[in-house]
XYZ file of C-alpha atoms in Angstrom:
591
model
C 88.498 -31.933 14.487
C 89.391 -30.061 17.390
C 85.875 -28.952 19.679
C 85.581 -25.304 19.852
C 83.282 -23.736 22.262
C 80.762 -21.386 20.471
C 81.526 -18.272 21.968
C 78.992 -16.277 19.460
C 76.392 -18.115 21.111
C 77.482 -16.723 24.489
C 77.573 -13.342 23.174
C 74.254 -13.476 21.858
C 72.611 -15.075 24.885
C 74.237 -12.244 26.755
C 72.376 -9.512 24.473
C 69.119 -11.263 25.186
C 69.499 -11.011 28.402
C 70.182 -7.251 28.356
C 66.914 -7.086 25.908
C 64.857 -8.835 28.155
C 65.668 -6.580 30.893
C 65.572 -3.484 29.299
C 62.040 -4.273 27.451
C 60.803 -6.040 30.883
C 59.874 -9.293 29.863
C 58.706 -11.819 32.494
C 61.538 -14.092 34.799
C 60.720 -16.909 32.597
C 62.047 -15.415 29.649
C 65.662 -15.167 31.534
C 65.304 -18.876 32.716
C 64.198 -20.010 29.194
C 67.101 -18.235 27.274
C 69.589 -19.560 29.719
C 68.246 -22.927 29.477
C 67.772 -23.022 25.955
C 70.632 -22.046 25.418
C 72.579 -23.927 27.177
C 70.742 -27.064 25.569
C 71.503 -25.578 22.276
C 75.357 -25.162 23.008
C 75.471 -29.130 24.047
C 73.748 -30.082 20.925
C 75.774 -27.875 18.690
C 79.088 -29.535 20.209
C 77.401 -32.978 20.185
C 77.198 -32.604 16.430
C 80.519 -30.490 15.921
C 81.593 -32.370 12.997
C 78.115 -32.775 11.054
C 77.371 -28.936 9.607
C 73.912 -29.785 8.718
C 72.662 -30.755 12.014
C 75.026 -28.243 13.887
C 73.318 -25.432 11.345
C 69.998 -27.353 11.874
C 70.924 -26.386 15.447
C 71.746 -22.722 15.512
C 68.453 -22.338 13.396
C 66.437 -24.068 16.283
C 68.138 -22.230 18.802
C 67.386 -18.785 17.665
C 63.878 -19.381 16.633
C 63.455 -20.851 20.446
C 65.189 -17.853 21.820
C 62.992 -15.425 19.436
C 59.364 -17.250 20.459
C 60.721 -17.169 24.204
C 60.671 -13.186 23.555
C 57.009 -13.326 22.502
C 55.677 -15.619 25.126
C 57.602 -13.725 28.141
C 56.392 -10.101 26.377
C 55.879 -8.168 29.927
C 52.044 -8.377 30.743
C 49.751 -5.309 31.262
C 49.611 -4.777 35.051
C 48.428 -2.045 37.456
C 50.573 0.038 39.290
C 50.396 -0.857 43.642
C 49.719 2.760 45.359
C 52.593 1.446 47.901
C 55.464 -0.862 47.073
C 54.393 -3.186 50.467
C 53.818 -6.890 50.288
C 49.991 -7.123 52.087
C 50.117 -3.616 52.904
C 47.984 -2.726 56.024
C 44.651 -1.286 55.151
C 43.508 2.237 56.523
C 39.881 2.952 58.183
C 37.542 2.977 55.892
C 36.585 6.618 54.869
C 32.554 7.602 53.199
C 32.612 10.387 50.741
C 29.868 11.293 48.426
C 29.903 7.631 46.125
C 30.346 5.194 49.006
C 33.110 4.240 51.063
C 36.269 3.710 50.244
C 39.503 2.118 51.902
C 43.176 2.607 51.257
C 46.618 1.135 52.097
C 49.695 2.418 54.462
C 53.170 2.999 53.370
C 55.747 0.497 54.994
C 56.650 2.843 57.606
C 52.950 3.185 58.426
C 52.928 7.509 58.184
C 51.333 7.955 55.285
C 47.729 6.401 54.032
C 46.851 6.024 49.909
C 44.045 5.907 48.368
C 44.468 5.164 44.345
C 41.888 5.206 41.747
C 38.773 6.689 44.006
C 36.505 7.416 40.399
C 35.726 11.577 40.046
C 33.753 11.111 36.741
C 31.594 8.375 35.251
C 34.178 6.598 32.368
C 33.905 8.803 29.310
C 33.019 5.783 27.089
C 30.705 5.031 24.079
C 28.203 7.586 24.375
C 30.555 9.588 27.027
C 33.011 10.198 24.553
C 33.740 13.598 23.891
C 31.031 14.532 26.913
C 31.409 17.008 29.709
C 32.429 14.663 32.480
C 29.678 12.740 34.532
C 29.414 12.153 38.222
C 30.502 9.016 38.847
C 27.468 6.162 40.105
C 27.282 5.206 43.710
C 28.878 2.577 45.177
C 27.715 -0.277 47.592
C 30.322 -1.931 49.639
C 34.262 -0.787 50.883
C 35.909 0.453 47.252
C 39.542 -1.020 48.077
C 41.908 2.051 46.395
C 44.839 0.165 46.528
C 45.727 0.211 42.850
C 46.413 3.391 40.561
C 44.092 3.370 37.892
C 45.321 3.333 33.938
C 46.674 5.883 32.326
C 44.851 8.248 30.299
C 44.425 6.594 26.690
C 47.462 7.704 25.251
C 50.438 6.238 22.659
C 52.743 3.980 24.256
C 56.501 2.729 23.595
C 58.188 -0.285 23.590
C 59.071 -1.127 27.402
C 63.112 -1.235 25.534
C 62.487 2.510 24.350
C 61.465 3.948 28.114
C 64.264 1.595 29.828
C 66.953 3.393 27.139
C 65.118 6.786 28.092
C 65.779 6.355 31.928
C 69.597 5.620 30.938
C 70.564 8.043 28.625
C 68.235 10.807 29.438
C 67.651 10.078 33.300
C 70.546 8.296 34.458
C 68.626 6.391 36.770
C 67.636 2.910 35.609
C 67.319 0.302 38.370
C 67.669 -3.316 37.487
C 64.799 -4.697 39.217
C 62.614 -7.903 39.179
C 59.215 -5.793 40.567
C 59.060 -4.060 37.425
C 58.379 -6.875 34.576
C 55.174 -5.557 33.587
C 53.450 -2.910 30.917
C 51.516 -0.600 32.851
C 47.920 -0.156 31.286
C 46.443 2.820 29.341
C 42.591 3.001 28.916
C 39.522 5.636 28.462
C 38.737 5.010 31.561
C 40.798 6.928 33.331
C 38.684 9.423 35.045
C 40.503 8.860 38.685
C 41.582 10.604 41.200
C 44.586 9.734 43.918
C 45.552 11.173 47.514
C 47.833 10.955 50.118
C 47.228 12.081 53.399
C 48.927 11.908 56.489
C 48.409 8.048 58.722
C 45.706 8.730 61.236
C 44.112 12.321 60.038
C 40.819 12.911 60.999
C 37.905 14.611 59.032
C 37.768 17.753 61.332
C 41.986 18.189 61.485
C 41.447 21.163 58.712
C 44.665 19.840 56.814
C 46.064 22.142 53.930
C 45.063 20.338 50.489
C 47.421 20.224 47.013
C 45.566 19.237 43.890
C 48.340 18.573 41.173
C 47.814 18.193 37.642
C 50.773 16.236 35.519
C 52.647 17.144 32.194
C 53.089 15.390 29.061
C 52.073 17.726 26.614
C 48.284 17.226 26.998
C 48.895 13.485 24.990
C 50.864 12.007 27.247
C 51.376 11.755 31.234
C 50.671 9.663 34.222
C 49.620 10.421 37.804
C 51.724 8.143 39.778
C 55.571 9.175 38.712
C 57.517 9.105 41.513
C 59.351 12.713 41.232
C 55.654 14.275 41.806
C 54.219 11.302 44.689
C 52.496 13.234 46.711
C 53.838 11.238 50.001
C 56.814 13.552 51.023
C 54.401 16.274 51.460
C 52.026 14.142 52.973
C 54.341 13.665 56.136
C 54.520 16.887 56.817
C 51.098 17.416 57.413
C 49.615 18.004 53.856
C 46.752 16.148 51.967
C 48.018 15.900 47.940
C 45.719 15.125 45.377
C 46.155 13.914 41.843
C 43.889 12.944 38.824
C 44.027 10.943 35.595
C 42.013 13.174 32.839
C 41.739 13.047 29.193
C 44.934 13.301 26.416
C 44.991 14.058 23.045
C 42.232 13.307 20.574
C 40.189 12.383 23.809
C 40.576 15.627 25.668
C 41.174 18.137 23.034
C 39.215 16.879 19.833
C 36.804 20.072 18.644
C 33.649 19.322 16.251
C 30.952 21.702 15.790
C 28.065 18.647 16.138
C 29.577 17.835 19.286
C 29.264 21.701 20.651
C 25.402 21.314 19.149
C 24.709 17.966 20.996
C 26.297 19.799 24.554
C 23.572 21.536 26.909
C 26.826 24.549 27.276
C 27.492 24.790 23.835
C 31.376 23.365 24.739
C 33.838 20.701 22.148
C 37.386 20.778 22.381
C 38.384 21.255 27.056
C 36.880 18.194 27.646
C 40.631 17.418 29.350
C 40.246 20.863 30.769
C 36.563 20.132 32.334
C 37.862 17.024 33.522
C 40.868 18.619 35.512
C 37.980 21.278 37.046
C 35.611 18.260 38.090
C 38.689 16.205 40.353
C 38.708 19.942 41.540
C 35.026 19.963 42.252
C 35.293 16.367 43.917
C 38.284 17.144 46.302
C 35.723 20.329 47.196
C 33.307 18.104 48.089
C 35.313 15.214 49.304
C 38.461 16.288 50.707
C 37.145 17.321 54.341
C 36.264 13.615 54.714
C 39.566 12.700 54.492
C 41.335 15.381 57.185
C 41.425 18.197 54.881
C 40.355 22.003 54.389
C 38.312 22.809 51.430
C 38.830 26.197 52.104
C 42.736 26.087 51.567
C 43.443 24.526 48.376
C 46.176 25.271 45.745
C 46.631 23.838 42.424
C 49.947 23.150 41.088
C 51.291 21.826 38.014
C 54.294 21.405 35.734
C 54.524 21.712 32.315
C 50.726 20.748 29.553
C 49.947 20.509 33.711
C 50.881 24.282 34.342
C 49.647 25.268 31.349
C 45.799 23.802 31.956
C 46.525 25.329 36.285
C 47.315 28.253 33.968
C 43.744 28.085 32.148
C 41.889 26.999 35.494
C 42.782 30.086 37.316
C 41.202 32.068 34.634
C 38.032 29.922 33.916
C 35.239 30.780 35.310
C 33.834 26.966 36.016
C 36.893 27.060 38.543
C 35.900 30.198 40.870
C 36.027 29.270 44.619
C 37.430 25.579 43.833
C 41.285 27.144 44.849
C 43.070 29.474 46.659
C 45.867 29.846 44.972
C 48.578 28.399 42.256
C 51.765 26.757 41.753
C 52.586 26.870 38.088
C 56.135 25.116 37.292
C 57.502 25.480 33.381
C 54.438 26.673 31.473
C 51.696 29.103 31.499
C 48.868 30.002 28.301
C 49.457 33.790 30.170
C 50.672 35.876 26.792
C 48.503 37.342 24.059
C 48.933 34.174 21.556
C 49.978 31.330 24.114
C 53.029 29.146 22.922
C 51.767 26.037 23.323
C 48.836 23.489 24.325
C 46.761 26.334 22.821
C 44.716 27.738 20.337
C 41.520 29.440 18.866
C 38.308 27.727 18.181
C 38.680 28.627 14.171
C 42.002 26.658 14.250
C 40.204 23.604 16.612
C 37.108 23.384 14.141
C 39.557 22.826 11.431
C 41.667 20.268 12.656
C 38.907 18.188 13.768
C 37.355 18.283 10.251
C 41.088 17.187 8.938
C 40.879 14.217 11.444
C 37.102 13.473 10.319
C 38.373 13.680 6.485
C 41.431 11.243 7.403
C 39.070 8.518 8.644
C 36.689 8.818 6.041
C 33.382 9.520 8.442
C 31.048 12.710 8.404
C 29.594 12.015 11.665
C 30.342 12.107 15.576
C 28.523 8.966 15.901
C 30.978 7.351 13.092
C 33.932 8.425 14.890
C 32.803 7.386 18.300
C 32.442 3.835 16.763
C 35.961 3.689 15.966
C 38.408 2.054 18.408
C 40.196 4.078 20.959
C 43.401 2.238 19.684
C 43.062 3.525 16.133
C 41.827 7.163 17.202
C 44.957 7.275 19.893
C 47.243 7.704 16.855
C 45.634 11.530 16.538
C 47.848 13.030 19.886
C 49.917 15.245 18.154
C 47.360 17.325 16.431
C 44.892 17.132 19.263
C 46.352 18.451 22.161
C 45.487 21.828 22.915
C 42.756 23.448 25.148
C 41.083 26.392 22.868
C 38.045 29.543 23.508
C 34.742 26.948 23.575
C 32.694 29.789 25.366
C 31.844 27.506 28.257
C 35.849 26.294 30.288
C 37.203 29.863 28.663
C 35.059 31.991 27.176
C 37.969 34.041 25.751
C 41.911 33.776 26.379
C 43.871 34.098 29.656
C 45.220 37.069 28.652
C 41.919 38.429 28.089
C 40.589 37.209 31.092
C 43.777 38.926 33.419
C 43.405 42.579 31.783
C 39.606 42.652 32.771
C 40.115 41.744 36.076
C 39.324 38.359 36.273
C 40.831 35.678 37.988
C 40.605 33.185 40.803
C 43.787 32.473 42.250
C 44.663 34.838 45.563
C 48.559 33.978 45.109
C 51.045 32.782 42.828
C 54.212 30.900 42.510
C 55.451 30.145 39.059
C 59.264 29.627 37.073
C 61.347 27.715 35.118
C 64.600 26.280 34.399
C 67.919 27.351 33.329
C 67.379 24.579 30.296
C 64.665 23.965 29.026
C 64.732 23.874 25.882
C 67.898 21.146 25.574
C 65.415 17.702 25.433
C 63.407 19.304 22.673
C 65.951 20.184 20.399
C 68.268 16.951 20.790
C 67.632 16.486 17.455
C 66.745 19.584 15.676
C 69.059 22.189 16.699
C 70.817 24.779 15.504
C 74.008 25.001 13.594
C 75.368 28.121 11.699
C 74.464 26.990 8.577
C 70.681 27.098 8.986
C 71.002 28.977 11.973
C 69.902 32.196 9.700
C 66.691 30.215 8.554
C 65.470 29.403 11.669
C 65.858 32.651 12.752
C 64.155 34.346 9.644
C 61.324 31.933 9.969
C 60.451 32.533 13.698
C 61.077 36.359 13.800
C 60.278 37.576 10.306
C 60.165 41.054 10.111
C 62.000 41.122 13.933
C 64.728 39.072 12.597
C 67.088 41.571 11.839
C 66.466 43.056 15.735
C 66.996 39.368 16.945
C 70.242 38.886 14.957
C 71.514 42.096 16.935
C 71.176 40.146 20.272
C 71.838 37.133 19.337
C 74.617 36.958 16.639
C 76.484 33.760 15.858
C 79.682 33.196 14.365
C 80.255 29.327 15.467
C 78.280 26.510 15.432
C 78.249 26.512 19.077
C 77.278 30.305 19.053
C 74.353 28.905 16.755
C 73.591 26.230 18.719
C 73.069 28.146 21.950
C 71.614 30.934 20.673
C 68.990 29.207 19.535
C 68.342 26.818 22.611
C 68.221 30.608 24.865
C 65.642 31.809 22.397
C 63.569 28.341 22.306
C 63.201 28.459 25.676
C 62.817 31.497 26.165
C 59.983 31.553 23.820
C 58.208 28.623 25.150
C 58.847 28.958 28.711
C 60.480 31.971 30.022
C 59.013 34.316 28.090
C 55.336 33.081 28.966
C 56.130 33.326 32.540
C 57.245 36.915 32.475
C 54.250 37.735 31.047
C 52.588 36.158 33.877
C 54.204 37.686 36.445
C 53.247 41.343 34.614
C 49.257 40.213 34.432
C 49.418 38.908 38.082
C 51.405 42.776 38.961
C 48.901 44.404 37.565
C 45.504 42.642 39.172
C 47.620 42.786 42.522
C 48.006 39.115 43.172
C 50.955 38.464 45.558
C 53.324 37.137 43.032
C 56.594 35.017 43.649
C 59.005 33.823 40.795
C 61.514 31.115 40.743
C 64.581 29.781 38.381
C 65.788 26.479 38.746
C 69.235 26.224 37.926
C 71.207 22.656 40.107
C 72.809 20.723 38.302
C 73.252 17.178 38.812
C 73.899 13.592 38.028
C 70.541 13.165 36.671
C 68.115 15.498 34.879
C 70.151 18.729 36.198
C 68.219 21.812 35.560
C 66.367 20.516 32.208
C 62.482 20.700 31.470
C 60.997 18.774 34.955
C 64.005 18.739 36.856
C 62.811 20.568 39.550
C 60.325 18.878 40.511
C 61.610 15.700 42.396
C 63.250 19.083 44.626
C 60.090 20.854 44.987
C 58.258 17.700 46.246
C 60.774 16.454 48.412
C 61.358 13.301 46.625
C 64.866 12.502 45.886
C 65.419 8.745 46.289
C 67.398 7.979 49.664
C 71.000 6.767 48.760
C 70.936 7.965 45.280
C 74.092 8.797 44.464
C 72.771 10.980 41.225
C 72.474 13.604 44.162
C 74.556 15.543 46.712
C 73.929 16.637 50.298
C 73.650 20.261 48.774
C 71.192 18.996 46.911
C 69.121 17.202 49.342
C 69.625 20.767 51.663
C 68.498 22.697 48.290
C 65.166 20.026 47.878
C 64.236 20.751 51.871
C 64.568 24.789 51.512
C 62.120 24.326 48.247
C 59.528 21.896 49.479
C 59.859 24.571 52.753
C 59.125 27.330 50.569
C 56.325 25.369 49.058
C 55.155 24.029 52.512
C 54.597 27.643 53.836
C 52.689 28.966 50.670
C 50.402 25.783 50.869
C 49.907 26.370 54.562
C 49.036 29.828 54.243
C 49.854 31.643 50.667
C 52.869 32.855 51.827
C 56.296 30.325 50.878
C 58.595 32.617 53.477
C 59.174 31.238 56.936
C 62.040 30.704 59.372
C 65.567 29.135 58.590
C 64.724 30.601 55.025
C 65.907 33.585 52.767
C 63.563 36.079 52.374
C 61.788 35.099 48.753
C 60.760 38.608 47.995
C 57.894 39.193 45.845
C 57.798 39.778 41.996
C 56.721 43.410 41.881
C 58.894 44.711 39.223
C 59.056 41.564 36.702
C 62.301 41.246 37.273
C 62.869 39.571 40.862
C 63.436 36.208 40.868
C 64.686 33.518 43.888
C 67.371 31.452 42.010
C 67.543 27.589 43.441
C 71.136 26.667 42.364
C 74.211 26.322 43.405
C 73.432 29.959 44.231
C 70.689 30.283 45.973
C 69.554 33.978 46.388
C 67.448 36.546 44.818
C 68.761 37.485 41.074
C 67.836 39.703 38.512
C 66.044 37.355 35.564
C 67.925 37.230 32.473
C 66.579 37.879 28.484
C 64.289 41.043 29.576
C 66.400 42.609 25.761
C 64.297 39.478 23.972
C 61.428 39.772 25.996
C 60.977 43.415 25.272
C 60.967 42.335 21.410
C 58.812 39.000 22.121
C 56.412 41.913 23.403
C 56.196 43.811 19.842
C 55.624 41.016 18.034
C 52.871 39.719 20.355
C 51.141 43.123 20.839
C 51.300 42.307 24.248
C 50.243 45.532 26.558
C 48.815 46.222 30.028
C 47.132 49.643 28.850
């Protein structure tokens, strides 16, 4: 009988290959398939004409190539705060804890310091705990590694590699990445940037940035929000790990007993004001001003820069706030909020689930197991201590801490949440019924539908507008009214990757497109440098105009916003018909 070559195998070693990339398994795994493989093949024409032992052979072959997956899995690895080989080590710089030493960039112009502790770890005993200073430290602390991320639930390294394809367009084959970065507890760490060389008395502006992810999910270190574009032009960025989920945002009424302030459920929230508190204390050391600090934040980030410029634990910490695609502004916040009736009661659900009656029982089970409780703990709430009543509370009486504002969103929003549960015209009626209720017949008026594309767009405009735009405008009204200088955005560029969707602004606003991307255009590139020169000015001095720039005027009628797009000018914002109706059914009022 004639050899054939067994091109199936060929196929199938190819698809491992592709899996092994995609779910970041070590460079052995690629050398064992191959060779393996290629082993196999020989065998299974060796024995061409005996089916047993050819069968015998394919058998062995993919159990070798499925154990070769297991034993390569992609190890749990920190995260290098610059992608240098031996990077050179800065002067070593004593704060408050000890002293502490970072690393230089390749071109030597910007200095890193990763995983400089803020808090004690909120472990054991710590769990569910205001956060602690952190101990003292004796010896040079070597920052030269981001620390974990917050606890949180993590995919398959296959799921985020198909996320940066289809949803990001920008996966990179690489062989620096074959690793799982790590998640802990102990996350309590903050991370700055800071231009090579600065001195403590050089008075350097300061950003303290807080990341998204819904308040369950999130790391510091993404690239589109590194804080070392900014740094080179003079500014010192700051950046924190705090608590997610169950472990930020579980509420239990022993736990407010057992607190000295009476607080359960902001412990994410008091974490994000204590990295404020340390860069207060710390940040001078390092070349920058205490006494000109914004906070900025995009997304569950806005939202919680949102809450910190109305808590009181947070006066005199800022100056003022960037707030990028969230706020907790209106009368009965969106999202990553809600009253302490409705925390209380979701933490006795989660107590029922596991079977325990106790704090002390559930702080005895493993972080692993309790991890699984993100998406119904993941909301800052009224504990009388962080906020002792809501935002929008807190704005009508005339109290506040931020001295300026910046704050928008993007043309869509809404598009990566509803991927999978829009609208079509055949339940396009219930959805609208069961958000608007007695308004619905007002919102069919403006936003009829005939098609299933009218349906389907319809309802993405009214999503987002009721999750992001709508929050904002009510922002903007409260800020108006108190007489904060006020300046509003709306992202709208398009582009090869994330366009204008939720968090596409940001690699524009922080000045860090890739070089050579070809995702982006030169417009785009001029569009990120008249941002981040906005953004540069109002960090500088509370103001984002300057020269070579369009006048951004202020906000003062609600309705003046500077549109980054391919048109780039002051509009008129859209949706003020819905917002006037989102109004009655909120009971929102400035009287």
């Amino acid at each position: 009988m004639k050899k054939k070559f067994p091109f199936f195998m060929a196929i199938i070693l190819v698809l491992l290959l592709v899996f092994l990339e995609l779910n970041k398994n070590t460079v052995l795994g690629f050398m064992l398939a191959i060779t393996l493989s290629a082993v196999a093949c020989f065998y299974y024409l060796y024995f061409y004409d005996d089916k047993k032992k050819k069968s015998l052979t394919i058998l062995s072959w993919v159990a070798s190539l499925c154990l070769t997956v297991l034993f390569t899995w992609p190890p749990v690895k920190a995260v290098k705060a610059v992608d240098v080989r031996n990077p050179q080590k800065t002067e070593v710089v004593s704060i408050k804890n000890g002293d502490v030493q970072g690393v230089l960039t390749k071109d030597k112009k910007v200095e890193v310091f990763a995983g400089i502790p803020y808090a004690k770890p909120p472990v054991g005993d710590l769990r569910w705990k205001e956060p602690v200073s952190p101990d003292n430290w004796d010896g040079v602390l070597l920052t030269d590694k981001f620390a974990p991320m917050s606890m949180q639930p993590v995919n398959l390294p296959i799921y985020d590699s198909l996320v940066q394809i289809i949803g990001f367009h920008d996966y990179k084959i690489s062989l620096k990445d074959n690793y799982r970065t790590p998640v802990s507890e102990d996350a309590l760490y903050v991370n700055l940037w800071r231009p090579a060389g600065a001195k403590n008395d050089d008075k350097l502006p300061v950003l303290v940035y807080v990341h998204g992810g819904s308040l369950k999910t999130g790391q510091p270190w993404y690239a589109d929000y590194s804080g070392e574009s900014l740094a080179r032009d003079g500014v010192i960025v700051v950046n924190m790990g705090y608590r997610l989920g169950v472990f930020g945002y579980f509420a239990d009424e022993e736990l407010a007993n057992e607190s000295d302030n009476h607080t359960t459920g902001n412990y994410g929230l008091l974490d994000q004001i204590k990295a404020l508190e340390w860069v207060k204390e710390n940040v001078e050391s390092f070349g920058g001003d205490p006494d000109n600090i914004t906070v900025s934040g995009e997304s569950a980030g806005a939202a919680s820069v949102s809450a910190i410029c109305v808590s009181p634990l947070a006066k005199g910490l800022f100056n003022r706030a960037l707030l990028e695609s969230s706020t907790v502004a209106p009368v009965s916040p969106t999202h990553s909020f809600r009253l302490m009736d409705e925390a209380f009661d979701s933490g006795k659900e989660l107590k029922s689930k596991y079977g325990v009656k106790t704090v002390s029982e559930l702080r005895a089970l493993s972080a692993k197991k309790l991890v699984k409780e993100a998406d119904t703990q993941h909301h800052m709430t009224v504990d009388g201590y962080a906020l002792e009543k809501t935002p929008y509370e807190y704005y009508m009486a005339g109290e506040y801490n931020e001295e300026a504002m910046i704050h928008g969103y993007n043309r869509r929003e809404s598009e990566s949440f509803l991927l999978f549960d829009n609208a079509n015209l055949k339940n396009y009626e219930e959805k609208m019924r069961g958000y608007f209720k007695e308004y619905y017949e007002e919102a069919m008026v403006l936003y009829p539908a005939k098609t299933d594309k009218e349906a389907k767009e319809n309802w993405m405009e009214i999503w987002g507008a009721v999750f992001f735009d709508y929050p904002h405008y009510c922002l903007n009204r409260l800020e108006v009214k108190n007489g904060v200088p006020v300046y509003q955005y709306y992202f709208t560029k398009e582009n090869g990757r994330l366009g204008p969707w939720h968090s596409g602004e940001e690699v524009y606003l922080y000045g860090n497109i890739p070089d050579g991307s070809k995702l982006y255009s030169e417009y785009d590139r001029e569009l990120s440098g008249k941002m981040k020169g906005y953004f540069l000015n109002y960090i500088k001095t509370g103001n984002p105009n300057g020269s070579d720039l369009l006048l951004w005027e202020e906000n003062l009628k609600s309705e003046d916003v500077m549109e980054f797009g391919d048109n780039y000018s002051m509009i008129k914002e859209r949706e003020h018909e819905l917002f006037n109706l989102l109004d009655k059914m909120q009971g929102f009022s400035l009287d």
